[in-house]
Amino acid sequence: MTKVLVIGDSFASDWSVKYPVSGWPNFLANEFTVTNLAQSGCSEYKIKKQLDSVNPAQYTHAIIVHTSKSRIPVEIHPLHNSDALLHSCDFIYSDVLDNNYSGLKCIKEFYEKFYHEDFFEYIYDLIVCDIDNILLQYNVLTLHITFFDHVLPVNHRNFNALFQNCQGNANHINEHANREVFTEVKSWIKS
């Protein structure tokens, strides 16, 4: 029996908890037994914690949707902690750039004056490899995905062009793009 684990950020989370929409993860759940632990706005560290919360041996397949390399984990986001979709949100520069909330001024200053890109990319790559190694130990077939314009340190599929050209209201992409991602993921599972 095919049992699929989905972990990741908003490109994989279930947007139907807040909006009347269905994205590719919902389509996938209609065809397979899916456990979707993805959380909108979460850092790569929290994606690793999603994996830590389950026993990988109970899954045949895992889909990891990796986030931006610049997300910084926080325990409680001052703006989104009670939001149904964004309750686990972490900081990212684009979210604090134009926000006038006084509590975020220090975060904006951190990104602008102290953020060390090489360090955060290094930690990000370590976490990606750790996730991959854990799933490999359990012989879980693993598909790594990113919608960002960067290369992962593991074999992956990059949907950045699809995201850039087909933005929409479910998992940040339109219905056509969600169907395209679903079709590719379904094909990978069945192969």
mmCIF file of C-alpha atoms in Angstrom:
data_model
loop_
_atom_site.group_PDB
_atom_site.id
_atom_site.type_symbol
_atom_site.label_atom_id
_atom_site.label_comp_id
_atom_site.label_asym_id
_atom_site.label_seq_id
_atom_site.Cartn_x
_atom_site.Cartn_y
_atom_site.Cartn_z
ATOM 1 C CA MET A 1 0.000 0.000 0.000
ATOM 2 C CA THR A 2 1.295 3.450 -0.945
ATOM 3 C CA LYS A 3 1.608 5.765 2.073
ATOM 4 C CA VAL A 4 2.898 9.227 1.351
ATOM 5 C CA LEU A 5 4.423 11.703 3.791
ATOM 6 C CA VAL A 6 4.405 15.360 2.735
ATOM 7 C CA ILE A 7 6.524 17.830 4.670
ATOM 8 C CA GLY A 8 7.437 21.371 3.762
ATOM 9 C CA ASP A 9 6.294 24.957 3.625
ATOM 10 C CA SER A 10 3.301 26.809 2.125
ATOM 11 C CA PHE A 11 3.911 25.349 -1.317
ATOM 12 C CA ALA A 12 2.817 22.004 0.210
ATOM 13 C CA SER A 13 0.532 22.948 3.103
ATOM 14 C CA ASP A 14 -3.229 22.478 3.086
ATOM 15 C CA TRP A 15 -4.604 25.913 2.224
ATOM 16 C CA SER A 16 -8.169 24.622 2.591
ATOM 17 C CA VAL A 17 -7.838 25.134 6.377
ATOM 18 C CA LYS A 18 -8.309 28.848 5.682
ATOM 19 C CA TYR A 19 -9.548 29.278 2.115
ATOM 20 C CA PRO A 20 -12.069 27.436 -0.099
ATOM 21 C CA VAL A 21 -9.336 26.140 -2.430
ATOM 22 C CA SER A 22 -7.659 22.874 -3.318
ATOM 23 C CA GLY A 23 -4.043 22.579 -4.337
ATOM 24 C CA TRP A 24 -1.831 19.750 -5.502
ATOM 25 C CA PRO A 25 -1.498 18.280 -1.947
ATOM 26 C CA ASN A 26 -5.306 17.980 -1.772
ATOM 27 C CA PHE A 27 -5.411 16.306 -5.187
ATOM 28 C CA LEU A 28 -2.723 13.891 -4.000
ATOM 29 C CA ALA A 29 -4.715 13.055 -0.864
ATOM 30 C CA ASN A 30 -7.694 12.158 -3.050
ATOM 31 C CA GLU A 31 -5.660 9.378 -4.703
ATOM 32 C CA PHE A 32 -3.249 8.114 -2.038
ATOM 33 C CA THR A 33 -3.000 7.726 1.718
ATOM 34 C CA VAL A 34 -1.293 11.009 2.572
ATOM 35 C CA THR A 35 -0.046 12.496 5.812
ATOM 36 C CA ASN A 36 0.555 16.181 5.135
ATOM 37 C CA LEU A 37 2.526 17.922 7.875
ATOM 38 C CA ALA A 38 3.588 20.934 5.770
ATOM 39 C CA GLN A 39 3.156 24.324 7.423
ATOM 40 C CA SER A 40 2.934 27.669 5.681
ATOM 41 C CA GLY A 41 5.842 30.007 6.253
ATOM 42 C CA CYS A 42 8.076 27.529 8.044
ATOM 43 C CA SER A 43 11.858 27.361 7.930
ATOM 44 C CA GLU A 44 13.938 24.385 6.843
ATOM 45 C CA TYR A 45 14.580 23.683 10.536
ATOM 46 C CA LYS A 46 10.837 23.285 11.140
ATOM 47 C CA ILE A 47 10.556 21.072 8.058
ATOM 48 C CA LYS A 48 13.129 18.791 9.714
ATOM 49 C CA LYS A 49 11.033 18.904 12.904
ATOM 50 C CA GLN A 50 8.007 17.783 10.854
ATOM 51 C CA LEU A 51 9.984 14.685 9.877
ATOM 52 C CA ASP A 52 11.117 14.170 13.485
ATOM 53 C CA SER A 53 7.464 14.050 14.579
ATOM 54 C CA VAL A 54 6.728 10.802 12.708
ATOM 55 C CA ASN A 55 8.166 7.332 12.251
ATOM 56 C CA PRO A 56 9.507 7.332 8.665
ATOM 57 C CA ALA A 57 9.223 3.534 8.526
ATOM 58 C CA GLN A 58 5.452 3.795 8.178
ATOM 59 C CA TYR A 59 5.734 5.536 4.758
ATOM 60 C CA THR A 60 6.627 4.249 1.322
ATOM 61 C CA HIS A 61 7.154 7.695 -0.185
ATOM 62 C CA ALA A 62 8.108 11.142 1.100
ATOM 63 C CA ILE A 63 7.729 14.467 -0.647
ATOM 64 C CA ILE A 64 9.804 17.241 0.843
ATOM 65 C CA VAL A 65 8.997 20.745 -0.332
ATOM 66 C CA HIS A 66 11.927 22.902 0.694
ATOM 67 C CA THR A 67 11.561 26.530 1.705
ATOM 68 C CA SER A 68 13.580 29.693 1.245
ATOM 69 C CA LYS A 69 17.155 29.552 2.486
ATOM 70 C CA SER A 70 16.684 32.835 4.329
ATOM 71 C CA ARG A 71 13.887 31.827 6.708
ATOM 72 C CA ILE A 72 14.795 32.185 10.367
ATOM 73 C CA PRO A 73 12.893 29.952 12.817
ATOM 74 C CA VAL A 74 10.991 31.511 15.692
ATOM 75 C CA GLU A 75 8.830 29.913 18.346
ATOM 76 C CA ILE A 76 6.041 32.461 18.021
ATOM 77 C CA HIS A 77 5.581 34.867 15.121
ATOM 78 C CA PRO A 78 4.224 38.151 16.488
ATOM 79 C CA LEU A 79 1.796 38.654 13.595
ATOM 80 C CA HIS A 80 0.655 35.176 12.602
ATOM 81 C CA ASN A 81 0.493 32.975 15.714
ATOM 82 C CA SER A 82 -3.320 32.715 15.674
ATOM 83 C CA ASP A 83 -3.707 32.418 11.895
ATOM 84 C CA ALA A 84 -5.072 29.006 10.778
ATOM 85 C CA LEU A 85 -2.636 28.817 7.870
ATOM 86 C CA LEU A 86 0.372 30.785 9.144
ATOM 87 C CA HIS A 87 0.460 29.806 12.832
ATOM 88 C CA SER A 88 3.923 28.207 12.467
ATOM 89 C CA CYS A 89 5.331 30.997 10.324
ATOM 90 C CA ASP A 90 8.996 31.941 10.621
ATOM 91 C CA PHE A 91 10.735 35.166 9.632
ATOM 92 C CA ILE A 92 11.709 35.911 6.055
ATOM 93 C CA TYR A 93 13.039 39.254 4.877
ATOM 94 C CA SER A 94 10.309 39.892 2.307
ATOM 95 C CA ASP A 95 7.662 39.635 5.062
ATOM 96 C CA VAL A 96 9.299 42.244 7.298
ATOM 97 C CA LEU A 97 10.563 44.583 4.567
ATOM 98 C CA ASP A 98 7.420 46.721 4.220
ATOM 99 C CA ASN A 99 5.711 45.865 7.497
ATOM 100 C CA ASN A 100 5.158 48.780 9.882
ATOM 101 C CA TYR A 101 4.660 46.635 13.000
ATOM 102 C CA SER A 102 7.182 48.017 15.505
ATOM 103 C CA GLY A 103 8.090 44.562 16.809
ATOM 104 C CA LEU A 104 9.561 43.632 13.431
ATOM 105 C CA LYS A 105 11.931 46.603 13.106
ATOM 106 C CA CYS A 106 14.738 44.705 14.848
ATOM 107 C CA ILE A 107 14.238 41.724 12.511
ATOM 108 C CA LYS A 108 14.428 44.002 9.470
ATOM 109 C CA GLU A 109 17.601 45.545 10.907
ATOM 110 C CA PHE A 110 19.070 42.080 11.497
ATOM 111 C CA TYR A 111 18.478 41.110 7.860
ATOM 112 C CA GLU A 112 19.884 44.401 6.574
ATOM 113 C CA LYS A 113 22.938 44.682 8.840
ATOM 114 C CA PHE A 114 23.858 41.301 10.286
ATOM 115 C CA TYR A 115 22.387 38.485 8.184
ATOM 116 C CA HIS A 116 25.231 36.199 7.059
ATOM 117 C CA GLU A 117 23.986 34.566 3.863
ATOM 118 C CA ASP A 118 26.767 31.965 3.559
ATOM 119 C CA PHE A 119 26.175 30.743 7.113
ATOM 120 C CA PHE A 120 22.416 30.369 6.639
ATOM 121 C CA GLU A 121 22.893 28.605 3.287
ATOM 122 C CA TYR A 122 25.375 26.211 4.896
ATOM 123 C CA ILE A 123 22.983 25.354 7.752
ATOM 124 C CA TYR A 124 20.123 25.005 5.261
ATOM 125 C CA ASP A 125 22.128 22.530 3.138
ATOM 126 C CA LEU A 126 23.046 20.512 6.247
ATOM 127 C CA ILE A 127 19.377 20.196 7.196
ATOM 128 C CA VAL A 128 18.371 19.191 3.645
ATOM 129 C CA CYS A 129 21.040 16.455 3.643
ATOM 130 C CA ASP A 130 20.003 15.320 7.124
ATOM 131 C CA ILE A 131 16.384 14.922 5.985
ATOM 132 C CA ASP A 132 17.519 12.992 2.915
ATOM 133 C CA ASN A 133 19.812 10.691 4.935
ATOM 134 C CA ILE A 134 17.121 9.874 7.493
ATOM 135 C CA LEU A 135 14.642 8.888 4.782
ATOM 136 C CA LEU A 136 17.335 6.885 2.974
ATOM 137 C CA GLN A 137 17.988 4.881 6.166
ATOM 138 C CA TYR A 138 14.333 3.867 6.190
ATOM 139 C CA ASN A 139 14.284 3.083 2.450
ATOM 140 C CA VAL A 140 11.589 5.699 1.871
ATOM 141 C CA LEU A 141 11.413 6.783 -1.765
ATOM 142 C CA THR A 142 12.012 10.522 -1.589
ATOM 143 C CA LEU A 143 11.143 13.399 -3.895
ATOM 144 C CA HIS A 144 12.723 16.766 -3.077
ATOM 145 C CA ILE A 145 10.978 19.831 -4.509
ATOM 146 C CA THR A 146 11.637 23.548 -4.423
ATOM 147 C CA PHE A 147 9.669 26.453 -5.834
ATOM 148 C CA PHE A 148 12.534 28.869 -5.093
ATOM 149 C CA ASP A 149 15.310 29.911 -7.426
ATOM 150 C CA HIS A 150 18.082 27.916 -5.825
ATOM 151 C CA VAL A 151 19.812 24.573 -6.100
ATOM 152 C CA LEU A 152 19.491 21.959 -3.383
ATOM 153 C CA PRO A 153 22.412 19.738 -2.328
ATOM 154 C CA VAL A 154 20.330 16.656 -3.283
ATOM 155 C CA ASN A 155 18.599 15.534 -6.475
ATOM 156 C CA HIS A 156 15.411 17.587 -6.788
ATOM 157 C CA ARG A 157 12.726 19.028 -9.013
ATOM 158 C CA ASN A 158 12.588 22.790 -9.288
ATOM 159 C CA PHE A 159 9.206 24.388 -9.967
ATOM 160 C CA ASN A 160 10.403 28.001 -9.724
ATOM 161 C CA ALA A 161 9.546 28.801 -13.357
ATOM 162 C CA LEU A 162 6.044 27.402 -12.857
ATOM 163 C CA PHE A 163 5.639 29.538 -9.728
ATOM 164 C CA GLN A 164 6.926 32.665 -11.477
ATOM 165 C CA ASN A 165 4.606 32.214 -14.484
ATOM 166 C CA CYS A 166 1.476 30.765 -12.853
ATOM 167 C CA GLN A 167 0.931 32.468 -9.505
ATOM 168 C CA GLY A 168 -2.418 31.872 -7.881
ATOM 169 C CA ASN A 169 -4.421 31.378 -4.716
ATOM 170 C CA ALA A 170 -3.664 27.756 -3.770
ATOM 171 C CA ASN A 171 -0.121 26.920 -2.688
ATOM 172 C CA HIS A 172 0.908 30.193 -4.374
ATOM 173 C CA ILE A 173 0.070 28.844 -7.841
ATOM 174 C CA ASN A 174 -3.018 28.727 -10.043
ATOM 175 C CA GLU A 175 -5.195 25.683 -10.702
ATOM 176 C CA HIS A 176 -3.376 24.749 -13.929
ATOM 177 C CA ALA A 177 -0.010 24.820 -12.147
ATOM 178 C CA ASN A 178 -1.391 22.825 -9.209
ATOM 179 C CA ARG A 179 -2.613 20.175 -11.669
ATOM 180 C CA GLU A 180 0.802 20.132 -13.334
ATOM 181 C CA VAL A 181 2.632 19.622 -10.009
ATOM 182 C CA PHE A 182 0.101 16.956 -8.995
ATOM 183 C CA THR A 183 0.533 15.114 -12.307
ATOM 184 C CA GLU A 184 4.314 15.098 -11.986
ATOM 185 C CA VAL A 185 4.236 13.970 -8.336
ATOM 186 C CA LYS A 186 1.651 11.276 -9.089
ATOM 187 C CA SER A 187 3.769 10.020 -11.999
ATOM 188 C CA TRP A 188 6.810 9.863 -9.710
ATOM 189 C CA ILE A 189 4.871 7.852 -7.095
ATOM 190 C CA LYS A 190 3.585 5.372 -9.677
ATOM 191 C CA SER A 191 6.975 4.875 -11.391
#
